[in-house]
mmCIF file of C-alpha atoms in Angstrom:
data_model
loop_
_atom_site.group_PDB
_atom_site.id
_atom_site.type_symbol
_atom_site.label_atom_id
_atom_site.label_comp_id
_atom_site.label_asym_id
_atom_site.label_seq_id
_atom_site.Cartn_x
_atom_site.Cartn_y
_atom_site.Cartn_z
ATOM 1 C CA UNK A 274 0.055 0.012 -0.024
ATOM 2 C CA UNK A 275 1.404 3.358 -0.998
ATOM 3 C CA UNK A 276 1.387 6.181 1.552
ATOM 4 C CA UNK A 277 0.593 9.693 0.574
ATOM 5 C CA UNK A 278 3.191 12.423 1.226
ATOM 6 C CA UNK A 279 1.226 13.858 4.104
ATOM 7 C CA UNK A 280 1.093 10.403 5.746
ATOM 8 C CA UNK A 281 4.815 10.111 5.329
ATOM 9 C CA UNK A 282 5.422 13.457 6.960
ATOM 10 C CA UNK A 283 3.194 12.475 9.898
ATOM 11 C CA UNK A 284 4.967 9.165 10.273
ATOM 12 C CA UNK A 285 8.345 10.920 10.225
ATOM 13 C CA UNK A 286 7.250 13.480 12.735
ATOM 14 C CA UNK A 287 5.864 10.631 15.081
ATOM 15 C CA UNK A 288 9.183 8.838 14.804
ATOM 16 C CA UNK A 289 11.138 11.944 15.727
ATOM 17 C CA UNK A 290 8.925 12.552 18.601
ATOM 18 C CA UNK A 291 9.253 8.894 19.680
ATOM 19 C CA UNK A 292 13.060 8.952 19.506
ATOM 20 C CA UNK A 293 13.139 12.236 21.446
ATOM 21 C CA UNK A 294 10.978 10.565 24.152
ATOM 22 C CA UNK A 295 13.432 7.659 24.301
ATOM 23 C CA UNK A 296 16.275 9.961 24.651
ATOM 24 C CA UNK A 297 14.667 11.817 27.406
ATOM 25 C CA UNK A 298 13.598 8.589 29.265
ATOM 26 C CA UNK A 299 17.163 7.339 28.917
ATOM 27 C CA UNK A 300 18.541 10.539 30.225
ATOM 28 C CA UNK A 301 16.139 10.357 33.198
ATOM 29 C CA UNK A 302 17.465 6.864 33.913
ATOM 30 C CA UNK A 303 21.034 8.086 34.033
ATOM 31 C CA UNK A 304 20.096 11.059 36.286
ATOM 32 C CA UNK A 305 18.230 8.752 38.612
ATOM 33 C CA UNK A 306 21.415 6.753 38.914
ATOM 34 C CA UNK A 307 22.992 9.831 40.482
ATOM 35 C CA UNK A 308 26.270 9.378 38.685
ATOM 36 C CA UNK A 309 28.079 12.591 39.195
ATOM 37 C CA UNK A 310 31.055 10.737 37.772
ATOM 38 C CA UNK A 311 29.310 10.191 34.536
ATOM 39 C CA UNK A 312 28.806 13.926 34.162
ATOM 40 C CA UNK A 313 32.475 14.448 34.963
ATOM 41 C CA UNK A 314 33.470 11.914 32.327
ATOM 42 C CA UNK A 315 31.205 13.731 29.696
ATOM 43 C CA UNK A 316 32.645 17.115 30.575
ATOM 44 C CA UNK A 317 36.238 15.696 30.206
ATOM 45 C CA UNK A 318 35.236 14.291 26.801
ATOM 46 C CA UNK A 319 33.956 17.642 25.625
ATOM 47 C CA UNK A 320 37.226 19.326 26.661
ATOM 48 C CA UNK A 321 39.188 16.630 24.865
ATOM 49 C CA UNK A 322 37.232 17.068 21.693
ATOM 50 C CA UNK A 323 35.522 13.682 22.024
ATOM 51 C CA UNK A 324 31.902 12.801 21.785
ATOM 52 C CA UNK A 325 30.686 10.539 24.650
ATOM 53 C CA UNK A 326 27.950 7.988 23.921
ATOM 54 C CA UNK A 327 24.535 9.411 24.253
ATOM 55 C CA UNK A 328 22.266 8.510 27.309
ATOM 56 C CA UNK A 329 20.182 6.158 25.296
ATOM 57 C CA UNK A 330 23.265 4.388 23.875
ATOM 58 C CA UNK A 331 24.643 4.105 27.367
ATOM 59 C CA UNK A 332 21.573 2.646 28.886
ATOM 60 C CA UNK A 333 21.311 0.286 25.892
ATOM 61 C CA UNK A 334 24.871 -0.839 26.574
ATOM 62 C CA UNK A 335 24.068 -1.410 30.289
ATOM 63 C CA UNK A 336 20.992 -3.505 29.301
ATOM 64 C CA UNK A 337 23.023 -5.568 26.879
ATOM 65 C CA UNK A 338 25.780 -6.297 29.316
ATOM 66 C CA UNK A 339 23.135 -7.347 31.901
ATOM 67 C CA UNK A 340 21.345 -9.458 29.227
ATOM 68 C CA UNK A 341 24.439 -11.569 28.552
ATOM 69 C CA UNK A 342 25.327 -11.610 32.294
ATOM 70 C CA UNK A 343 28.719 -10.226 31.185
ATOM 71 C CA UNK A 344 31.767 -11.131 33.321
ATOM 72 C CA UNK A 345 34.309 -10.210 30.659
ATOM 73 C CA UNK A 346 33.852 -7.168 28.412
ATOM 74 C CA UNK A 347 36.399 -5.759 25.950
ATOM 75 C CA UNK A 348 35.911 -2.073 24.942
ATOM 76 C CA UNK A 349 37.676 -0.598 21.947
ATOM 77 C CA UNK A 350 37.980 3.179 22.684
ATOM 78 C CA UNK A 351 38.110 3.966 26.430
ATOM 79 C CA UNK A 352 37.510 7.655 25.772
ATOM 80 C CA UNK A 353 37.051 9.360 29.219
ATOM 81 C CA UNK A 354 35.052 6.617 30.561
ATOM 82 C CA UNK A 355 31.342 7.444 29.893
ATOM 83 C CA UNK A 356 30.549 4.140 28.008
ATOM 84 C CA UNK A 357 32.645 2.128 30.474
ATOM 85 C CA UNK A 358 30.515 3.264 33.351
ATOM 86 C CA UNK A 359 27.480 1.987 31.649
ATOM 87 C CA UNK A 360 29.003 -1.275 30.810
ATOM 88 C CA UNK A 361 30.333 -1.844 34.269
ATOM 89 C CA UNK A 362 26.936 -1.045 35.738
ATOM 90 C CA UNK A 363 25.372 -3.705 33.685
ATOM 91 C CA UNK A 364 28.060 -6.365 34.239
ATOM 92 C CA UNK A 365 28.214 -8.881 36.971
ATOM 93 C CA UNK A 366 29.624 -7.465 40.292
ATOM 94 C CA UNK A 367 32.738 -9.556 39.773
ATOM 95 C CA UNK A 368 33.042 -8.639 36.088
ATOM 96 C CA UNK A 369 36.132 -6.995 34.531
ATOM 97 C CA UNK A 370 36.199 -4.520 31.770
ATOM 98 C CA UNK A 371 39.183 -4.651 29.501
ATOM 99 C CA UNK A 372 39.358 -1.218 27.746
ATOM 100 C CA UNK A 373 41.840 -0.197 25.009
ATOM 101 C CA UNK A 374 42.634 3.283 23.807
ATOM 102 C CA UNK A 375 45.622 4.867 22.011
ATOM 103 C CA UNK A 376 45.488 7.901 24.397
ATOM 104 C CA UNK A 377 46.810 7.264 27.873
ATOM 105 C CA UNK A 378 45.620 10.622 29.191
ATOM 106 C CA UNK A 379 42.035 9.708 28.228
ATOM 107 C CA UNK A 380 42.372 6.387 30.137
ATOM 108 C CA UNK A 381 43.464 8.330 33.188
ATOM 109 C CA UNK A 382 40.260 10.412 32.922
ATOM 110 C CA UNK A 383 38.267 7.128 32.752
ATOM 111 C CA UNK A 384 40.175 5.487 35.685
ATOM 112 C CA UNK A 385 39.105 8.608 37.839
ATOM 113 C CA UNK A 386 35.519 8.397 36.485
ATOM 114 C CA UNK A 387 35.263 4.704 37.380
ATOM 115 C CA UNK A 388 36.626 5.255 40.862
ATOM 116 C CA UNK A 389 34.119 8.249 41.387
ATOM 117 C CA UNK A 390 31.245 5.878 40.193
ATOM 118 C CA UNK A 391 32.174 3.539 43.007
ATOM 119 C CA UNK A 392 33.778 0.765 41.029
ATOM 120 C CA UNK A 393 36.723 -1.027 42.613
ATOM 121 C CA UNK A 394 39.978 -0.746 40.906
ATOM 122 C CA UNK A 395 40.145 -4.400 39.943
ATOM 123 C CA UNK A 396 36.987 -4.004 37.985
ATOM 124 C CA UNK A 397 38.922 -2.422 34.977
ATOM 125 C CA UNK A 398 42.073 -3.406 32.963
ATOM 126 C CA UNK A 399 43.410 -0.454 31.065
ATOM 127 C CA UNK A 400 45.578 -1.158 28.075
ATOM 128 C CA UNK A 401 47.089 1.732 26.176
ATOM 129 C CA UNK A 402 47.791 1.310 22.551
ATOM 130 C CA UNK A 403 46.431 0.890 19.013
ATOM 131 C CA UNK A 404 43.404 -1.594 19.071
ATOM 132 C CA UNK A 405 44.953 -3.817 16.251
ATOM 133 C CA UNK A 406 48.082 -4.163 18.031
ATOM 134 C CA UNK A 407 46.383 -5.004 21.515
ATOM 135 C CA UNK A 408 43.364 -7.192 20.490
ATOM 136 C CA UNK A 409 45.447 -10.010 19.056
ATOM 137 C CA UNK A 410 46.991 -10.474 22.588
ATOM 138 C CA UNK A 411 43.523 -11.001 24.192
ATOM 139 C CA UNK A 412 42.282 -14.518 24.838
ATOM 140 C CA UNK A 413 40.291 -16.473 22.170
ATOM 141 C CA UNK A 414 36.696 -16.972 23.393
ATOM 142 C CA UNK A 415 37.310 -15.180 26.623
ATOM 143 C CA UNK A 416 34.623 -12.361 26.305
ATOM 144 C CA UNK A 417 30.950 -12.124 26.644
ATOM 145 C CA UNK A 418 30.709 -8.656 25.038
ATOM 146 C CA UNK A 419 32.907 -6.546 22.667
ATOM 147 C CA UNK A 420 32.022 -2.878 22.484
ATOM 148 C CA UNK A 421 33.649 -1.129 19.433
ATOM 149 C CA UNK A 422 34.012 2.746 19.554
ATOM 150 C CA UNK A 423 37.383 3.277 18.080
ATOM 151 C CA UNK A 424 38.588 4.205 14.579
ATOM 152 C CA UNK A 425 35.579 3.783 12.297
ATOM 153 C CA UNK A 426 38.027 2.915 9.439
ATOM 154 C CA UNK A 427 39.162 -0.139 11.215
ATOM 155 C CA UNK A 428 35.719 -1.545 12.107
ATOM 156 C CA UNK A 429 35.976 -4.423 9.669
ATOM 157 C CA UNK A 430 39.186 -5.437 11.470
ATOM 158 C CA UNK A 431 37.506 -5.091 14.800
ATOM 159 C CA UNK A 432 34.836 -7.487 13.617
ATOM 160 C CA UNK A 433 37.264 -10.162 12.721
ATOM 161 C CA UNK A 434 38.965 -9.845 16.038
ATOM 162 C CA UNK A 435 35.776 -9.788 17.859
ATOM 163 C CA UNK A 436 34.552 -13.093 16.256
ATOM 164 C CA UNK A 437 37.683 -14.678 17.803
ATOM 165 C CA UNK A 438 37.312 -12.976 21.151
ATOM 166 C CA UNK A 439 33.737 -13.776 21.766
ATOM 167 C CA UNK A 440 32.387 -16.978 23.261
ATOM 168 C CA UNK A 441 29.394 -18.562 21.519
ATOM 169 C CA UNK A 442 26.335 -16.492 22.335
ATOM 170 C CA UNK A 443 28.590 -13.489 23.111
ATOM 171 C CA UNK A 444 27.614 -10.064 21.712
ATOM 172 C CA UNK A 445 29.513 -7.486 19.590
ATOM 173 C CA UNK A 446 28.457 -3.804 19.230
ATOM 174 C CA UNK A 447 29.476 -1.161 16.980
ATOM 175 C CA UNK A 448 28.916 2.523 17.844
ATOM 176 C CA UNK A 449 28.179 5.350 15.256
ATOM 177 C CA UNK A 450 27.330 3.334 12.202
ATOM 178 C CA UNK A 451 24.965 6.021 11.006
ATOM 179 C CA UNK A 452 27.884 8.520 10.797
ATOM 180 C CA UNK A 453 25.621 11.479 11.294
ATOM 181 C CA UNK A 454 23.363 10.272 8.384
ATOM 182 C CA UNK A 455 26.167 9.928 5.908
ATOM 183 C CA UNK A 456 25.953 6.062 5.788
ATOM 184 C CA UNK A 457 22.409 6.360 4.064
ATOM 185 C CA UNK A 458 23.328 9.383 1.985
ATOM 186 C CA UNK A 459 23.708 8.643 -1.847
ATOM 187 C CA UNK A 460 26.428 11.272 -2.163
ATOM 188 C CA UNK A 461 29.953 10.389 -2.522
ATOM 189 C CA UNK A 462 31.430 9.546 0.882
ATOM 190 C CA UNK A 463 34.919 9.229 2.483
ATOM 191 C CA UNK A 464 36.501 5.865 2.931
ATOM 192 C CA UNK A 465 35.342 5.688 6.679
ATOM 193 C CA UNK A 466 31.711 5.739 5.528
ATOM 194 C CA UNK A 467 32.236 3.239 2.788
ATOM 195 C CA UNK A 468 33.923 0.988 5.511
ATOM 196 C CA UNK A 469 30.804 1.316 7.648
ATOM 197 C CA UNK A 470 28.579 0.409 4.698
ATOM 198 C CA UNK A 471 30.785 -2.746 4.161
ATOM 199 C CA UNK A 472 30.484 -3.556 7.904
ATOM 200 C CA UNK A 473 26.727 -3.434 7.772
ATOM 201 C CA UNK A 474 26.672 -5.694 4.733
ATOM 202 C CA UNK A 475 29.194 -8.044 6.103
ATOM 203 C CA UNK A 476 27.408 -8.409 9.552
ATOM 204 C CA UNK A 477 23.994 -8.922 7.684
ATOM 205 C CA UNK A 478 25.318 -11.699 5.385
ATOM 206 C CA UNK A 479 27.444 -13.513 7.978
ATOM 207 C CA UNK A 480 26.451 -16.938 8.890
ATOM 208 C CA UNK A 481 28.315 -16.730 12.178
ATOM 209 C CA UNK A 482 26.218 -13.770 13.377
ATOM 210 C CA UNK A 483 22.532 -13.022 14.402
ATOM 211 C CA UNK A 484 22.438 -9.091 13.885
ATOM 212 C CA UNK A 485 20.261 -6.149 14.608
ATOM 213 C CA UNK A 486 20.781 -2.364 13.827
ATOM 214 C CA UNK A 487 19.388 -0.259 16.740
ATOM 215 C CA UNK A 488 18.373 3.227 15.989
ATOM 216 C CA UNK A 489 19.919 4.672 19.176
ATOM 217 C CA UNK A 490 22.432 7.559 19.378
ATOM 218 C CA UNK A 491 24.370 7.603 16.107
ATOM 219 C CA UNK A 492 23.362 3.983 15.289
ATOM 220 C CA UNK A 493 24.311 0.867 17.377
ATOM 221 C CA UNK A 494 25.025 -2.298 15.307
ATOM 222 C CA UNK A 495 24.719 -5.324 17.365
ATOM 223 C CA UNK A 496 25.203 -9.061 16.661
ATOM 224 C CA UNK A 497 25.266 -12.260 18.550
ATOM 225 C CA UNK A 498 27.835 -14.898 17.824
ATOM 226 C CA UNK A 499 26.026 -18.082 17.000
ATOM 227 C CA UNK A 500 26.994 -21.218 18.889
ATOM 228 C CA UNK A 501 29.254 -23.646 17.464
#
């Protein structure tokens, strides 16, 4: 059935309203958690020229970590700790977050943010360095969840490493796959956006994964590693 243009505008407006409501709902969840440390991490991100995950992306990560009862999570892109706080909050109380970033200064901010959020020092393992140098050193099948928020141009390589790192039934998530709308724009795009398009296609066609693309934040691509 074809929709008339007025109907399409109404549907688009309703979706925007719904997304705004979801964002506000998630922001309230974060506020109710009384995480002054999260606000502090977001402020450090702004000062460092970084974009922290949105509240709705953060609460989604927390939910996903809780859903897989995560004890071991690998994070590519520590930033200043906002996403890590959400992940740790959803993980088991004895869970350990292994977080990788090329900027040690940002990891120091994250370390302070985690401490301010009340997480014990042994809940996080910080590894400075490039993701593609560090990830091969991590244990095969040793992780319940891998969260990728690093160099978008390396996402296909992160996918290959994630398949090795994850246990069967584990979950991989890629942040920012909408690229501010450029991923679905027909205009010529830079290599980073072309990589995101290839990632979406590869994950969709993979027989090793059960994927879904969540319209939260700037796009969160998630996939479960199928059992072997």
